[in-house]
Short mmCIF file of C-alpha atoms in Angstrom, two decimals:
data_model
loop_
_atom_site.label_atom_id
_atom_site.label_comp_id
_atom_site.label_asym_id
_atom_site.label_seq_id
_atom_site.Cartn_x
_atom_site.Cartn_y
_atom_site.Cartn_z
CA UNK X 71 79.03 62.00 94.92
CA UNK X 72 78.88 61.99 91.12
CA UNK X 73 77.06 65.30 91.21
CA UNK X 74 79.54 66.70 93.42
CA UNK X 75 82.63 65.66 91.36
CA UNK X 76 80.90 67.17 88.30
CA UNK X 77 80.24 70.45 89.93
CA UNK X 78 84.17 70.56 91.29
CA UNK X 79 85.12 69.88 87.51
CA UNK X 80 82.99 72.64 86.28
CA UNK X 81 84.22 74.99 88.96
CA UNK X 82 87.94 74.01 88.08
CA UNK X 83 87.49 74.67 84.31
CA UNK X 84 85.57 77.92 85.09
CA UNK X 85 88.40 79.29 87.13
CA UNK X 86 90.84 78.23 84.53
CA UNK X 87 88.80 79.82 81.59
CA UNK X 88 88.04 83.11 83.42
CA UNK X 89 91.75 83.39 84.56
CA UNK X 90 93.07 82.79 81.08
CA UNK X 91 90.64 85.45 79.79
CA UNK X 92 91.73 88.08 82.71
CA UNK X 93 95.32 87.46 82.28
CA UNK X 94 95.76 87.11 78.58
CA UNK X 95 95.61 90.82 77.29
CA UNK X 96 97.76 91.92 80.18
CA UNK X 97 100.30 89.13 80.04
CA UNK X 98 100.76 89.79 76.15
CA UNK X 99 101.25 93.45 76.69
CA UNK X 100 103.69 92.64 79.47
CA UNK X 101 105.80 90.29 77.19
CA UNK X 102 105.92 93.02 74.57
CA UNK X 103 107.46 95.50 77.14
CA UNK X 104 110.01 92.94 78.10
CA UNK X 105 111.17 93.12 74.78
CA UNK X 106 111.03 96.81 74.58
CA UNK X 107 113.04 97.03 77.90
CA UNK X 108 115.56 94.30 76.69
CA UNK X 109 116.46 96.43 73.42
CA UNK X 110 116.16 99.91 74.60
CA UNK X 111 117.94 99.67 78.09
CA UNK X 112 121.53 99.23 77.94
CA UNK X 113 122.74 96.80 80.28
CA UNK X 114 126.44 98.09 80.65
CA UNK X 115 125.11 101.48 81.44
CA UNK X 116 122.92 100.24 84.20
CA UNK X 117 125.82 98.32 85.65
CA UNK X 118 127.91 101.52 85.75
CA UNK X 119 125.22 103.07 88.47
CA UNK X 120 125.90 100.06 91.03
CA UNK X 121 129.48 100.40 91.88
CA UNK X 122 129.24 102.23 94.98
CA UNK X 123 128.25 100.80 98.33
CA UNK X 124 125.45 103.13 99.61
CA UNK X 125 121.93 104.10 99.43
CA UNK X 126 122.09 105.65 95.84
CA UNK X 127 123.18 102.57 94.36
CA UNK X 128 121.04 100.14 96.20
CA UNK X 129 118.02 102.42 95.47
CA UNK X 130 118.98 102.48 91.69
CA UNK X 131 119.47 98.89 91.54
CA UNK X 132 116.22 98.13 93.13
CA UNK X 133 114.32 100.48 90.73
CA UNK X 134 115.86 98.92 87.60
CA UNK X 135 114.94 95.38 88.77
CA UNK X 136 111.36 96.39 89.17
CA UNK X 137 110.26 96.27 85.44
CA UNK X 138 112.67 93.58 84.48
CA UNK X 139 111.03 90.07 84.01
CA UNK X 140 113.66 87.54 85.31
CA UNK X 141 112.85 84.44 87.21
CA UNK X 142 114.45 83.68 90.46
CA UNK X 143 116.80 81.37 89.09
CA UNK X 144 117.87 83.36 85.84
CA UNK X 145 118.42 86.72 87.69
CA UNK X 146 121.57 84.97 89.57
CA UNK X 147 123.92 84.77 86.67
CA UNK X 148 122.81 88.22 85.75
CA UNK X 149 123.91 89.54 88.92
CA UNK X 150 126.66 87.59 89.08
CA UNK X 151 128.09 89.29 86.04
CA UNK X 152 127.18 92.60 87.42
CA UNK X 153 129.33 92.04 90.52
CA UNK X 154 132.26 90.90 88.23
CA UNK X 155 131.85 94.13 86.52
CA UNK X 156 132.31 96.18 89.66
CA UNK X 157 128.67 96.32 91.21
CA UNK X 158 128.49 96.38 94.97
CA UNK X 159 127.08 93.49 96.80
CA UNK X 160 124.55 95.54 98.54
CA UNK X 161 123.37 96.74 94.94
CA UNK X 162 123.11 93.26 93.77
CA UNK X 163 121.18 92.26 96.73
CA UNK X 164 118.40 94.63 95.97
CA UNK X 165 118.39 93.95 92.13
CA UNK X 166 118.04 90.08 93.26
CA UNK X 167 114.87 90.83 95.11
CA UNK X 168 112.96 93.19 92.68
CA UNK X 169 113.92 91.61 89.43
CA UNK X 170 112.09 88.21 90.05
CA UNK X 171 109.42 89.81 92.60
CA UNK X 172 108.00 92.12 89.85
CA UNK X 173 108.16 92.72 86.21
CA UNK X 174 106.08 94.35 83.57
CA UNK X 175 104.16 91.02 82.94
CA UNK X 176 103.23 90.42 86.49
CA UNK X 177 102.22 93.95 87.53
CA UNK X 178 99.93 93.92 84.48
CA UNK X 179 98.58 90.47 85.51
CA UNK X 180 98.14 91.66 89.29
CA UNK X 181 95.91 94.53 87.54
CA UNK X 182 93.86 91.94 85.87
CA UNK X 183 93.03 90.06 89.16
CA UNK X 184 93.17 92.67 91.78
CA UNK X 185 92.91 96.21 90.32
CA UNK X 186 95.22 98.93 89.67
CA UNK X 187 95.61 99.79 93.50
CA UNK X 188 97.55 96.32 94.36
CA UNK X 189 99.18 96.33 90.93
CA UNK X 190 100.80 99.57 92.00
CA UNK X 191 101.42 98.43 95.58
CA UNK X 192 103.32 95.30 94.41
CA UNK X 193 106.24 97.08 92.95
CA UNK X 194 106.37 99.63 95.77
CA UNK X 195 106.41 96.99 98.36
CA UNK X 196 109.08 94.96 96.53
CA UNK X 197 111.07 98.11 96.05
CA UNK X 198 110.85 98.76 99.82
CA UNK X 199 111.87 95.21 100.60
CA UNK X 200 114.96 95.34 98.44
CA UNK X 201 116.12 98.82 99.68
CA UNK X 202 115.71 97.50 103.48
CA UNK X 203 117.67 94.39 102.69
CA UNK X 204 120.48 96.06 100.89
CA UNK X 205 120.99 98.57 103.67
CA UNK X 206 120.68 95.60 106.24
CA UNK X 207 123.44 93.88 104.32
CA UNK X 208 125.53 97.28 104.54
CA UNK X 209 125.05 97.49 108.30
CA UNK X 210 125.74 93.90 109.09
CA UNK X 211 129.00 93.66 106.96
CA UNK X 212 130.32 97.24 107.77
CA UNK X 213 132.93 95.96 110.01
CA UNK X 214 134.23 93.37 107.82
CA UNK X 215 134.27 95.75 104.91
CA UNK X 216 136.23 98.34 106.62
CA UNK X 217 138.82 95.79 107.85
CA UNK X 218 139.12 94.58 104.40
CA UNK X 219 138.52 90.94 105.27
CA UNK X 220 136.73 89.01 102.62
CA UNK X 221 134.24 86.62 104.14
CA UNK X 222 132.20 85.58 101.20
CA UNK X 223 132.90 82.47 98.79
CA UNK X 224 134.82 82.71 95.66
CA UNK X 225 132.77 83.96 92.75
CA UNK X 226 132.68 81.32 89.89
CA UNK X 227 132.28 82.74 86.45
CA UNK X 228 129.04 81.87 85.01
CA UNK X 229 127.48 82.72 81.67
CA UNK X 230 124.53 85.06 81.62
CA UNK X 231 121.24 85.14 79.40
CA UNK X 232 122.47 87.63 76.97
CA UNK X 233 122.72 88.09 73.21
CA UNK X 234 126.42 87.51 72.95
CA UNK X 235 126.51 84.15 74.96
CA UNK X 236 126.33 80.85 73.18
CA UNK X 237 127.02 78.62 76.12
CA UNK X 238 123.91 79.60 77.95
CA UNK X 239 122.64 77.82 81.20
CA UNK X 240 119.89 75.37 80.80
CA UNK X 241 117.19 77.84 82.08
CA UNK X 242 117.96 80.11 79.34
CA UNK X 243 117.21 79.90 75.47
CA UNK X 244 119.93 78.30 73.68
CA UNK X 245 119.15 80.11 70.25
CA UNK X 246 119.51 83.70 71.61
CA UNK X 247 121.21 85.40 68.51
CA UNK X 248 122.75 88.92 68.90
CA UNK X 249 120.97 91.76 67.51
CA UNK X 250 124.27 93.39 66.09
CA UNK X 251 127.30 91.14 65.57
CA UNK X 252 130.18 91.78 67.88
CA UNK X 253 128.11 93.27 70.63
CA UNK X 254 127.80 92.30 74.25
CA UNK X 255 124.42 93.77 74.42
CA UNK X 256 121.19 93.98 72.45
CA UNK X 257 120.76 97.59 73.24
CA UNK X 258 119.92 100.12 70.48
CA UNK X 259 120.48 103.71 71.30
CA UNK X 260 118.35 106.49 70.46
CA UNK X 261 120.69 107.72 67.67
CA UNK X 262 120.86 104.39 66.00
CA UNK X 263 117.15 104.04 65.94
CA UNK X 264 116.86 107.48 64.54
CA UNK X 265 119.31 106.42 62.05
CA UNK X 266 117.68 103.29 61.02
CA UNK X 267 114.16 104.85 61.07
CA UNK X 268 115.43 107.56 58.81
CA UNK X 269 117.16 104.96 56.31
CA UNK X 270 113.82 103.14 56.26
CA UNK X 271 111.34 105.82 55.89
CA UNK X 272 112.75 109.25 55.16
CA UNK X 273 115.50 108.16 52.97
CA UNK X 274 113.68 106.04 50.80
CA UNK X 275 110.64 108.27 50.33
CA UNK X 276 112.96 111.06 49.08
CA UNK X 277 114.61 108.55 46.78
CA UNK X 278 117.97 108.54 48.35
CA UNK X 279 119.99 105.26 49.01
CA UNK X 280 120.61 103.80 52.27
CA UNK X 281 124.29 104.95 52.10
CA UNK X 282 123.39 108.34 51.16
CA UNK X 283 120.51 108.78 54.04
CA UNK X 284 122.96 107.68 56.60
CA UNK X 285 125.69 110.15 55.50
CA UNK X 286 123.15 112.96 55.62
CA UNK X 287 122.57 112.27 59.49
CA UNK X 288 125.95 111.18 60.13
CA UNK X 289 126.86 114.36 62.21
CA UNK X 290 123.95 113.44 64.78
CA UNK X 291 126.02 110.66 66.36
CA UNK X 292 129.18 108.92 66.84
CA UNK X 293 130.89 106.97 64.06
CA UNK X 294 130.44 103.89 66.31
CA UNK X 295 126.90 104.33 66.28
CA UNK X 296 126.74 105.03 62.38
CA UNK X 297 128.80 101.37 61.93
CA UNK X 298 126.20 99.64 64.21
CA UNK X 299 123.23 101.38 62.39
CA UNK X 300 124.63 100.03 59.13
CA UNK X 301 124.59 96.35 60.44
CA UNK X 302 120.88 96.50 61.74
CA UNK X 303 117.57 97.09 60.10
CA UNK X 304 114.44 98.66 61.74
CA UNK X 305 112.85 95.25 60.87
CA UNK X 306 115.69 93.45 62.72
CA UNK X 307 114.93 95.52 65.88
CA UNK X 308 111.14 94.90 65.59
CA UNK X 309 111.75 91.30 65.36
CA UNK X 310 114.49 91.05 68.35
CA UNK X 311 111.72 92.91 70.66
CA UNK X 312 109.01 90.23 69.74
CA UNK X 313 111.21 87.20 69.67
CA UNK X 314 112.93 88.33 73.28
CA UNK X 315 109.55 88.79 74.89
CA UNK X 316 107.15 86.11 73.08
CA UNK X 317 109.62 83.53 72.76
CA UNK X 318 112.49 83.72 75.11
CA UNK X 319 110.64 85.18 78.11
CA UNK X 320 107.54 83.26 77.22
CA UNK X 321 109.54 80.01 77.44
CA UNK X 322 110.75 80.80 80.70
CA UNK X 323 107.36 81.49 82.11
CA UNK X 324 104.74 79.48 80.26
CA UNK X 325 105.07 76.20 82.02
CA UNK X 326 105.18 77.76 85.37
CA UNK X 327 102.00 79.81 84.36
CA UNK X 328 100.17 76.78 83.56
CA UNK X 329 101.22 75.33 87.01
CA UNK X 330 100.08 78.38 88.60
CA UNK X 331 96.84 78.60 87.09
CA UNK X 332 96.13 75.10 87.77
CA UNK X 333 97.20 75.23 91.53
CA UNK X 334 94.80 78.34 91.80
CA UNK X 335 91.95 76.48 90.46
CA UNK X 336 92.62 73.45 92.77
CA UNK X 337 93.00 75.56 95.96
CA UNK X 338 89.74 77.59 94.78
CA UNK X 339 87.78 74.31 94.51
CA UNK X 340 89.45 72.54 97.41
CA UNK X 341 89.66 75.19 100.19
CA UNK X 342 86.52 75.68 102.24
CA UNK X 343 85.18 79.35 102.20
CA UNK X 344 85.29 79.51 106.05
CA UNK X 345 88.77 78.59 106.34
CA UNK X 346 90.08 81.65 107.73
CA UNK X 347 86.90 82.48 109.92
CA UNK X 348 88.91 81.57 113.17
CA UNK X 349 90.98 84.42 114.33
CA UNK X 350 93.83 82.01 115.17
CA UNK X 351 93.73 80.80 111.49
CA UNK X 352 94.32 84.27 110.27
CA UNK X 353 97.30 84.80 112.17
CA UNK X 354 98.63 81.39 111.35
CA UNK X 355 98.24 82.11 107.73
CA UNK X 356 101.46 84.42 107.86
CA UNK X 357 103.76 81.95 108.82
CA UNK X 358 102.33 79.22 106.63
CA UNK X 359 102.44 81.39 103.59
CA UNK X 360 106.12 81.88 104.47
CA UNK X 361 107.13 78.38 104.90
CA UNK X 362 105.18 77.50 101.74
CA UNK X 363 106.39 80.17 99.38
CA UNK X 364 110.10 80.34 100.59
CA UNK X 365 111.25 76.87 99.24
CA UNK X 366 108.99 76.51 95.91
CA UNK X 367 109.70 77.67 92.61
CA UNK X 368 107.30 79.88 91.05
CA UNK X 369 107.56 82.94 88.89
CA UNK X 370 105.96 86.29 89.46
CA UNK X 371 103.12 85.92 87.02
CA UNK X 372 102.37 82.43 87.92
CA UNK X 373 101.99 83.24 91.46
CA UNK X 374 99.25 85.84 90.99
CA UNK X 375 96.43 83.54 90.10
CA UNK X 376 97.19 81.36 93.09
CA UNK X 377 97.07 84.55 95.31
CA UNK X 378 93.80 85.45 93.91
CA UNK X 379 92.38 82.06 94.93
CA UNK X 380 93.59 82.33 98.18
CA UNK X 381 92.14 85.96 98.77
CA UNK X 382 88.92 84.73 97.16
CA UNK X 383 88.77 81.78 99.80
CA UNK X 384 89.07 84.27 102.77
CA UNK X 385 93.09 84.61 103.12
CA UNK X 386 93.81 88.15 103.99
CA UNK X 387 95.66 90.74 101.59
CA UNK X 388 98.56 90.51 103.65
CA UNK X 389 99.03 86.80 103.83
CA UNK X 390 98.68 86.68 99.95
CA UNK X 391 101.14 89.45 99.52
CA UNK X 392 103.73 87.19 101.35
CA UNK X 393 103.19 84.61 98.95
CA UNK X 394 103.28 87.08 95.91
CA UNK X 395 106.66 88.55 97.33
CA UNK X 396 108.74 85.57 98.83
CA UNK X 397 107.44 82.86 96.48
CA UNK X 398 109.08 84.50 93.23
CA UNK X 399 112.33 85.86 95.18
CA UNK X 400 113.29 82.68 96.96
CA UNK X 401 113.43 78.92 96.37
CA UNK X 402 115.78 76.16 97.28
CA UNK X 403 117.65 76.13 93.67
CA UNK X 404 118.19 79.87 94.00
CA UNK X 405 119.43 80.01 97.28
CA UNK X 406 121.95 77.14 96.38
CA UNK X 407 123.03 79.22 93.53
CA UNK X 408 123.37 82.37 95.56
CA UNK X 409 125.42 80.63 98.13
CA UNK X 410 127.69 79.13 95.53
CA UNK X 411 128.25 82.70 93.72
CA UNK X 412 128.13 85.17 96.69
CA UNK X 413 128.47 83.01 99.93
CA UNK X 414 126.52 81.76 102.74
CA UNK X 415 126.33 85.12 104.75
CA UNK X 416 125.08 86.95 101.62
CA UNK X 417 122.30 84.22 101.23
CA UNK X 418 121.41 84.26 104.69
CA UNK X 419 121.03 87.98 104.72
CA UNK X 420 119.09 87.79 101.53
CA UNK X 421 116.70 84.94 102.54
CA UNK X 422 116.10 86.56 106.09
CA UNK X 423 115.51 90.11 104.48
CA UNK X 424 113.02 88.83 102.11
CA UNK X 425 111.17 86.76 104.88
CA UNK X 426 111.13 89.41 107.82
CA UNK X 427 110.21 92.34 105.66
CA UNK X 428 107.62 90.61 103.77
CA UNK X 429 105.92 89.33 106.72
CA UNK X 430 106.22 92.84 108.60
CA UNK X 431 104.75 94.36 105.64
CA UNK X 432 101.89 91.89 105.18
CA UNK X 433 100.67 92.34 108.58
CA UNK X 434 100.95 96.14 108.26
CA UNK X 435 98.81 95.99 105.25
CA UNK X 436 96.04 94.07 106.90
CA UNK X 437 96.22 96.27 110.13
CA UNK X 438 96.02 99.42 107.95
CA UNK X 439 92.98 97.78 106.02
CA UNK X 440 91.36 96.68 109.24
CA UNK X 441 91.50 100.16 110.71
CA UNK X 442 90.60 102.00 107.61
CA UNK X 443 87.72 99.91 106.93
CA UNK X 444 88.92 98.86 103.49
CA UNK X 445 89.29 95.71 101.51
CA UNK X 446 90.75 94.06 98.52
CA UNK X 447 88.46 92.24 96.14
CA UNK X 448 89.66 89.87 93.70
CA UNK X 449 88.23 89.58 90.07
CA UNK X 450 87.56 86.05 89.00
CA UNK X 451 84.54 86.81 87.08
CA UNK X 452 84.03 87.73 83.40
CA UNK X 453 83.49 91.03 82.55
CA UNK X 454 80.09 92.54 81.36
CA UNK X 455 81.54 94.80 78.66
CA UNK X 456 81.10 93.22 75.17
CA UNK X 457 84.15 95.37 73.68
CA UNK X 458 86.54 94.25 76.49
CA UNK X 459 85.21 90.56 76.21
CA UNK X 460 86.17 90.59 72.55
CA UNK X 461 89.68 91.92 73.47
CA UNK X 462 90.02 89.05 76.23
CA UNK X 463 88.78 86.41 73.94
CA UNK X 464 91.26 87.36 71.15
CA UNK X 465 93.85 87.83 73.55
CA UNK X 466 93.16 84.32 75.13
CA UNK X 467 93.35 82.59 71.69
CA UNK X 468 96.40 84.50 70.84
CA UNK X 469 98.11 83.29 74.09
CA UNK X 470 96.89 79.75 73.79
CA UNK X 471 98.29 79.35 70.25
CA UNK X 472 101.58 80.98 71.40
CA UNK X 473 101.85 78.65 74.19
CA UNK X 474 100.93 75.75 71.96
CA UNK X 475 103.73 76.87 69.32
CA UNK X 476 106.16 77.21 72.02
CA UNK X 477 105.34 74.10 73.95
CA UNK X 478 105.82 72.28 70.50
CA UNK X 479 109.15 73.80 70.17
CA UNK X 480 110.34 72.26 73.39
CA UNK X 481 109.15 75.04 76.07
CA UNK X 482 107.00 72.52 77.99
CA UNK X 483 109.75 70.01 78.34
CA UNK X 484 112.49 72.36 79.18
CA UNK X 485 109.94 74.30 81.88
CA UNK X 486 109.25 70.66 83.23
CA UNK X 487 112.85 69.96 83.63
CA UNK X 488 113.78 73.39 85.10
CA UNK X 489 110.88 73.14 87.63
CA UNK X 490 112.10 69.66 88.67
CA UNK X 491 115.57 70.86 89.06
CA UNK X 492 114.43 73.79 91.27
CA UNK X 493 112.89 71.57 93.85
CA UNK X 494 116.05 69.50 93.93
CA UNK X 495 118.89 72.11 94.56
CA UNK X 496 121.46 69.47 95.21
CA UNK X 497 121.58 69.04 91.47
CA UNK X 498 122.54 72.51 90.92
CA UNK X 499 125.38 72.23 93.59
CA UNK X 500 126.81 69.28 92.01
CA UNK X 501 126.90 70.90 88.62
CA UNK X 502 129.01 73.64 90.07
CA UNK X 503 126.27 76.32 89.47
#
């Protein structure tokens, strides 16, 4: 008995160590890309694409949501603001699905565990799910929209996680400061980037002052951009990219990531290898994964090591896909907020769309792999390449140091608080969220 416990403990630690080494480089790159997307993609510009009720707006909003790293809870107030600014409900629904299901960080982490084919397939499947759900909402509400009847609940104004917001929700960082004073978005246009880069490098190397350098290139952009560029420096933009990605997004996912890796290690050690040997067990895995993934709260990156452990123990790729897609997109807290912001019918179509489409696609993938004679392998072992090992070790040390710094700053406590709140949705309803 003691030997078995020692063996389980060693296997548990090995899974955690190997998972950390695998995901660390990809996760750090994903956090950096999150900061880049935050600064160099204009939120107001995106919202203007979503006004119409139709396939174009649905497809565009789903595509925009794919690389944006938002958890299933923080995406709701963002979409609520989009709706208040004129975005259609069908476009809001498609964004609600892709934004939490995928992100730059989760796509790269998927590549670390499963390889580039599943990493590419994950956002595609999320996109298809979002488009189908959006079109289903259009079809199911066409009569009501044509009659002009409002069947949804009143929208309650909410604050969003953005640079201009001071009274942010508890899920968001309280110290998010605007990159440029007076601006509602942290977006830096190409003209502003050109100006501040010119001011930093070309102007100073030629002996010009900052004002002279800006005056020489003033004709290249608007006066508003010139005024904004005079308020921000290139160093400020770089700091904001890293602060948003590694601090704010990191604070949102680090606790859940630790939970995900821990659960993955536990499942890997507890589940027997022949659990899915029975054909009935394989078919039962689809509804079981759905019932498990829908109510719980877990982010896209944190769900990946759990899915890797499930596949390693014999679960089919389609069953793991259901967990990867439905888990980040739905949980009781998110559903409660969607009901309060968009109404019960919207929430019902949203949950049903995610559940039905995800299960159908999961079964379809397993059938395709079976008839094609293909398989999906999961990578849980360390690499043989010394250069890659060095990159993984350095990245893991950096990631652990970053997590330790953020946990010391209160991210662990806030993450635990959010995790508890998300599994107790009545708290959200009582607070009027």
